[in-house]
CSV table of C-alpha atoms and ligand atoms in Angstrom, one decimal:
chain,number,residue,atom,x,y,z
N,10,MET,CA,-22.4,-3.2,-18.1
N,11,ILE,CA,-24.4,-5.7,-16.5
N,12,SER,CA,-27.2,-7.2,-17.7
N,13,SER,CA,-30.3,-7.0,-15.4
N,14,THR,CA,-31.7,-10.3,-16.9
N,15,PHE,CA,-30.7,-13.6,-15.1
N,16,ILE,CA,-29.7,-16.8,-17.5
N,17,PRO,CA,-29.6,-20.3,-15.5
N,18,TYR,CA,-26.7,-21.3,-13.8
N,19,LYS,CA,-25.3,-24.4,-15.6
N,20,ALA,CA,-24.5,-27.1,-12.3
N,21,GLN,CA,-22.1,-29.4,-12.3
N,22,ASP,CA,-23.1,-32.8,-11.7
N,23,PHE,CA,-21.0,-34.9,-9.4
N,24,THR,CA,-21.7,-37.9,-7.2
N,25,GLU,CA,-20.4,-37.7,-3.8
N,26,ALA,CA,-17.7,-40.1,-4.8
N,27,GLU,CA,-16.2,-37.9,-7.7
N,28,MET,CA,-16.7,-34.7,-5.3
N,29,GLN,CA,-14.5,-36.3,-2.6
N,30,GLN,CA,-12.1,-37.6,-5.2
N,31,LYS,CA,-11.8,-34.1,-7.0
N,32,ALA,CA,-11.6,-32.4,-3.6
N,33,ARG,CA,-8.6,-35.2,-2.6
N,34,ASP,CA,-6.9,-34.5,-5.9
N,35,PHE,CA,-7.6,-30.6,-6.1
N,36,TYR,CA,-6.0,-30.2,-2.3
N,37,ALA,CA,-3.2,-32.5,-3.6
N,38,TYR,CA,-2.3,-30.9,-7.0
N,39,MET,CA,-2.4,-27.2,-5.2
N,40,ASP,CA,-0.1,-28.5,-2.3
N,41,GLU,CA,2.3,-28.5,-5.2
N,42,ARG,CA,2.3,-24.9,-5.7
N,43,ARG,CA,5.6,-23.3,-4.3
N,44,SER,CA,7.0,-19.6,-4.4
N,45,VAL,CA,10.1,-19.9,-6.6
N,46,ARG,CA,12.9,-17.4,-6.5
N,47,GLU,CA,14.8,-19.0,-9.4
N,48,PHE,CA,13.7,-18.8,-13.2
N,49,SER,CA,14.8,-20.0,-16.2
N,50,ASP,CA,14.9,-17.0,-18.9
N,51,LYS,CA,12.8,-19.9,-21.4
N,52,TRP,CA,9.9,-17.9,-23.3
N,53,VAL,CA,6.2,-18.0,-22.3
N,54,PRO,CA,4.1,-17.2,-25.5
N,55,LYS,CA,2.1,-14.0,-24.6
N,56,GLU,CA,-1.0,-15.9,-25.7
N,57,VAL,CA,-0.6,-18.4,-22.7
N,58,ILE,CA,-0.1,-15.3,-20.1
N,59,GLY,CA,-3.4,-13.3,-21.5
N,60,GLN,CA,-5.2,-16.6,-20.9
N,61,LEU,CA,-3.9,-16.7,-17.2
N,62,ILE,CA,-5.0,-13.1,-16.7
N,63,MET,CA,-8.6,-13.7,-18.0
N,64,ALA,CA,-8.8,-17.1,-15.7
N,65,ALA,CA,-7.8,-14.0,-12.6
N,66,SER,CA,-10.3,-11.6,-14.3
N,67,THR,CA,-13.2,-14.6,-13.4
N,68,ALA,CA,-12.6,-13.7,-10.0
N,69,PRO,CA,-15.7,-12.5,-8.0
N,70,SER,CA,-15.6,-8.9,-7.3
N,71,GLY,CA,-17.7,-5.7,-5.3
N,72,ALA,CA,-20.6,-5.1,-7.7
N,73,HIS,CA,-18.6,-7.1,-10.6
N,74,LYS,CA,-16.7,-4.0,-11.1
N,75,GLN,CA,-13.3,-6.2,-11.6
N,76,PRO,CA,-11.0,-3.5,-10.1
N,77,TRP,CA,-8.2,-4.7,-11.8
N,78,THR,CA,-5.6,-3.8,-14.4
N,79,PHE,CA,-2.5,-6.9,-15.0
N,80,CYS,CA,0.0,-5.4,-16.3
N,81,ALA,CA,2.1,-8.1,-18.6
N,82,VAL,CA,5.9,-6.8,-18.9
N,83,SER,CA,8.2,-8.5,-21.3
N,84,ASP,CA,10.2,-5.4,-22.5
N,85,PRO,CA,14.0,-6.0,-21.3
N,86,ALA,CA,14.2,-2.2,-20.6
N,87,LEU,CA,11.2,-2.2,-18.7
N,88,LYS,CA,12.8,-5.2,-16.7
N,89,LYS,CA,15.7,-3.6,-16.1
N,90,ALA,CA,14.3,-0.5,-14.8
N,91,ILE,CA,11.8,-2.4,-12.3
N,92,ARG,CA,14.5,-4.8,-11.0
N,93,GLU,CA,16.7,-1.3,-10.5
N,94,ALA,CA,13.8,0.4,-8.8
N,95,ALA,CA,12.9,-2.5,-6.8
N,96,GLU,CA,16.4,-3.5,-5.8
N,97,GLU,CA,16.9,0.5,-4.2
N,98,GLU,CA,13.8,-0.2,-2.1
N,99,GLU,CA,14.4,-3.5,-0.8
N,100,TYR,CA,18.7,-2.5,-0.4
N,101,THR,CA,16.7,0.2,2.4
N,102,ASN,CA,14.1,-2.5,3.8
N,103,TYR,CA,16.8,-5.0,4.5
N,104,HIS,CA,19.2,-2.2,5.9
N,105,GLY,CA,16.8,-0.6,8.7
N,106,ARG,CA,13.7,-0.5,7.3
N,107,MET,CA,12.4,-4.0,8.1
N,108,SER,CA,12.4,-5.2,12.1
N,109,GLU,CA,15.3,-7.4,13.8
N,110,SER,CA,11.9,-9.9,14.5
N,111,TRP,CA,11.0,-9.6,10.4
N,112,LEU,CA,14.8,-10.6,9.0
N,113,GLU,CA,14.4,-12.9,11.7
N,114,ASP,CA,11.9,-14.2,10.0
N,115,LEU,CA,12.8,-14.4,6.5
N,116,GLN,CA,16.0,-16.0,7.4
N,117,PRO,CA,14.5,-19.5,6.1
N,118,PHE,CA,14.1,-18.1,2.8
N,119,GLY,CA,17.3,-16.8,2.3
N,120,THR,CA,16.0,-13.5,0.7
N,121,ASP,CA,17.5,-10.5,0.4
N,122,TRP,CA,18.2,-7.2,-1.5
N,123,HIS,CA,19.0,-8.4,-4.7
N,124,LYS,CA,16.2,-9.4,-7.2
N,125,PRO,CA,17.8,-10.9,-10.4
N,126,PHE,CA,14.8,-12.7,-11.5
N,127,LEU,CA,13.0,-9.8,-12.0
N,128,GLU,CA,15.6,-9.4,-15.5
N,129,THR,CA,15.8,-13.4,-16.1
N,130,VAL,CA,12.2,-14.1,-16.1
N,131,PRO,CA,10.3,-13.5,-19.1
N,132,TRP,CA,7.0,-12.0,-17.9
N,133,LEU,CA,6.5,-9.5,-15.0
N,134,ILE,CA,2.9,-9.5,-14.3
N,135,ILE,CA,2.2,-6.0,-12.3
N,136,VAL,CA,-1.5,-6.2,-10.3
N,137,PHE,CA,-2.9,-2.8,-9.8
N,138,ARG,CA,-6.1,-1.9,-8.3
N,139,ARG,CA,-8.7,0.2,-9.3
N,140,ILE,CA,-9.8,2.3,-6.8
N,141,TYR,CA,-12.0,4.2,-8.6
N,142,GLU,CA,-13.6,4.5,-12.4
N,143,THR,CA,-14.3,7.7,-14.4
N,144,GLU,CA,-18.0,7.8,-15.4
N,145,GLY,CA,-18.5,10.9,-17.5
N,146,GLY,CA,-16.1,12.7,-16.1
N,147,GLU,CA,-16.8,11.7,-12.4
N,148,LYS,CA,-15.3,9.7,-10.7
N,149,LYS,CA,-16.8,6.5,-9.1
N,150,ASN,CA,-15.2,4.5,-6.2
N,151,ASN,CA,-15.4,0.9,-6.8
N,152,TYR,CA,-16.1,-1.8,-3.9
N,153,TYR,CA,-14.5,-3.8,-1.7
N,154,VAL,CA,-11.0,-3.2,-4.0
N,155,ASN,CA,-8.5,-5.0,-1.8
N,156,GLU,CA,-10.9,-8.1,-1.3
N,157,SER,CA,-11.6,-8.4,-5.1
N,158,VAL,CA,-7.7,-8.0,-6.0
N,159,GLY,CA,-6.5,-10.3,-3.8
N,160,LEU,CA,-8.8,-13.0,-4.7
N,161,ALA,CA,-8.4,-12.3,-8.6
N,162,THR,CA,-4.6,-12.7,-7.8
N,163,GLY,CA,-5.0,-15.8,-6.0
N,164,MET,CA,-6.9,-17.5,-9.1
N,165,LEU,CA,-3.9,-16.0,-10.8
N,166,LEU,CA,-1.5,-18.3,-9.1
N,167,THR,CA,-3.3,-21.1,-9.3
N,168,ALA,CA,-3.9,-20.8,-13.0
N,169,ILE,CA,0.0,-20.1,-13.5
N,170,HIS,CA,0.1,-23.7,-11.5
N,171,GLN,CA,-2.2,-25.5,-13.6
N,172,ALA,CA,-0.2,-24.5,-16.7
N,173,GLY,CA,2.9,-25.7,-15.3
N,174,LEU,CA,4.4,-22.7,-14.5
N,175,VAL,CA,6.1,-21.0,-11.1
N,176,SER,CA,5.7,-17.3,-10.1
N,177,LEU,CA,6.3,-15.3,-7.3
N,178,THR,CA,4.6,-13.1,-4.8
N,179,HIS,CA,6.9,-10.4,-4.9
N,180,THR,CA,6.5,-7.4,-2.6
N,181,PRO,CA,8.7,-4.7,-3.0
N,182,SER,CA,7.7,-1.8,-0.8
N,183,PRO,CA,6.9,1.0,-1.3
N,184,LEU,CA,5.0,-0.3,-5.2
N,185,LYS,CA,4.8,3.3,-5.8
N,186,PHE,CA,8.1,3.2,-8.4
N,187,LEU,CA,5.9,0.9,-10.5
N,188,GLN,CA,3.1,3.4,-11.1
N,189,LYS,CA,5.8,5.6,-12.3
N,190,ILE,CA,7.6,3.4,-14.6
N,191,LEU,CA,4.5,1.8,-16.4
N,192,ASN,CA,3.0,5.4,-16.0
N,193,ARG,CA,-0.6,4.3,-15.2
N,194,PRO,CA,-3.0,6.6,-14.3
N,195,ASP,CA,-3.9,7.8,-11.0
N,196,ASN,CA,-7.2,5.3,-10.5
N,197,GLU,CA,-4.4,2.6,-10.2
N,198,ARG,CA,-2.4,1.6,-7.2
N,199,PRO,CA,-0.1,-1.2,-7.3
N,200,PHE,CA,-0.5,-4.1,-5.4
N,201,LEU,CA,1.8,-6.9,-6.1
N,202,LEU,CA,4.6,-7.8,-8.7
N,203,ILE,CA,4.4,-11.6,-9.9
N,204,PRO,CA,7.4,-12.6,-11.8
N,205,VAL,CA,6.0,-15.9,-14.0
N,206,GLY,CA,7.9,-18.3,-16.0
N,207,TYR,CA,9.9,-21.9,-15.9
N,208,PRO,CA,11.9,-22.7,-13.0
N,209,ALA,CA,15.4,-22.5,-13.2
N,210,GLU,CA,17.3,-25.9,-14.2
N,211,GLY,CA,17.9,-27.1,-10.4
N,212,ALA,CA,16.0,-24.8,-8.6
N,213,GLU,CA,15.2,-25.1,-5.2
N,214,VAL,CA,12.6,-24.0,-2.1
N,215,PRO,CA,12.7,-24.1,0.9
N,216,ASP,CA,11.3,-27.1,2.6
N,217,LEU,CA,8.4,-25.8,4.3
N,218,GLN,CA,5.4,-27.9,6.2
N,219,ARG,CA,2.0,-26.0,6.0
N,220,LYS,CA,-0.7,-26.0,8.6
N,221,SER,CA,-2.8,-29.3,9.2
N,222,LEU,CA,-6.4,-28.5,8.8
N,223,ASP,CA,-7.3,-28.3,12.6
N,224,GLU,CA,-4.6,-25.8,12.9
N,225,VAL,CA,-6.7,-23.4,10.5
N,226,ALA,CA,-10.2,-24.4,10.4
N,227,VAL,CA,-13.0,-24.5,13.2
N,228,PHE,CA,-16.1,-26.9,12.3
N,229,PHE,CA,-18.9,-25.7,14.0
N,230,GLU,CA,-21.2,-29.2,13.0
N,231,LYS,CA,-24.5,-29.7,13.1
N,232,ASN,CA,-25.9,-32.7,15.4
W,305,IYR,N1,9.6,-7.9,0.0
W,305,IYR,C1,10.9,-8.1,0.6
W,305,IYR,C2,11.0,-8.9,1.8
W,305,IYR,C3,10.4,-10.1,2.3
W,305,IYR,C4,9.0,-9.7,3.1
W,305,IYR,C5,8.2,-11.1,3.4
W,305,IYR,I1,6.7,-11.0,4.8
W,305,IYR,C6,8.4,-12.4,2.8
W,305,IYR,O1,7.8,-13.6,2.6
W,305,IYR,C7,9.5,-12.4,1.5
W,305,IYR,C8,10.1,-11.3,1.5
W,305,IYR,C9,11.4,-9.2,-0.3
W,305,IYR,O2,10.4,-9.4,-1.5
W,305,IYR,O3,12.7,-9.5,-0.5
């Protein structure tokens, strides 16, 4: 329950020069984050995964409902079941369900329906959207669920990066099989599947260019 009392906000206190430096450094650091598809099987402790999830769960959310559930899977039998179901859907995607132009757009990434990393990686985090809560036997819809869960997931990816680990934002589609395999309740809907671990030795990533500031921002300046 949210308390209706207010407490002072502890403001951070940087000089403008410090702020400039921090902004530059953080951009440079975030620019090193890459989606990785080749994972090592090296173990990552459960406590670390828990802390990363707690960082994600600090995201803002509609009416502070925190409408997310993060399922963290290291059980080999479950990882195998998830891999098999994901590969079945992806096989259909790559053999007819995705358009020619979509397949063309994916060419540079070298993806196909094989998803061995779903078993190799120490942890799979499956993010669920909680579309409603049941309070006193009554269904109450959550607010801005997609926005909230998208924000939390972005913060999760940031937390994973700053811990020195790598992840992949994996979107097997449709995702419904995750609900079944993990036996999640009706108010939860799968959102994303995120393998988390160390990169495999010699892992490679596509040589991508990111858009410039001019391409992604428009400033409407004061005089
Ligand atoms: N979900 C498929 C296909 C895929 C789609 C997009 I858009 C990507 O950026 C990458 C992959 C897969 O995971 O292979």
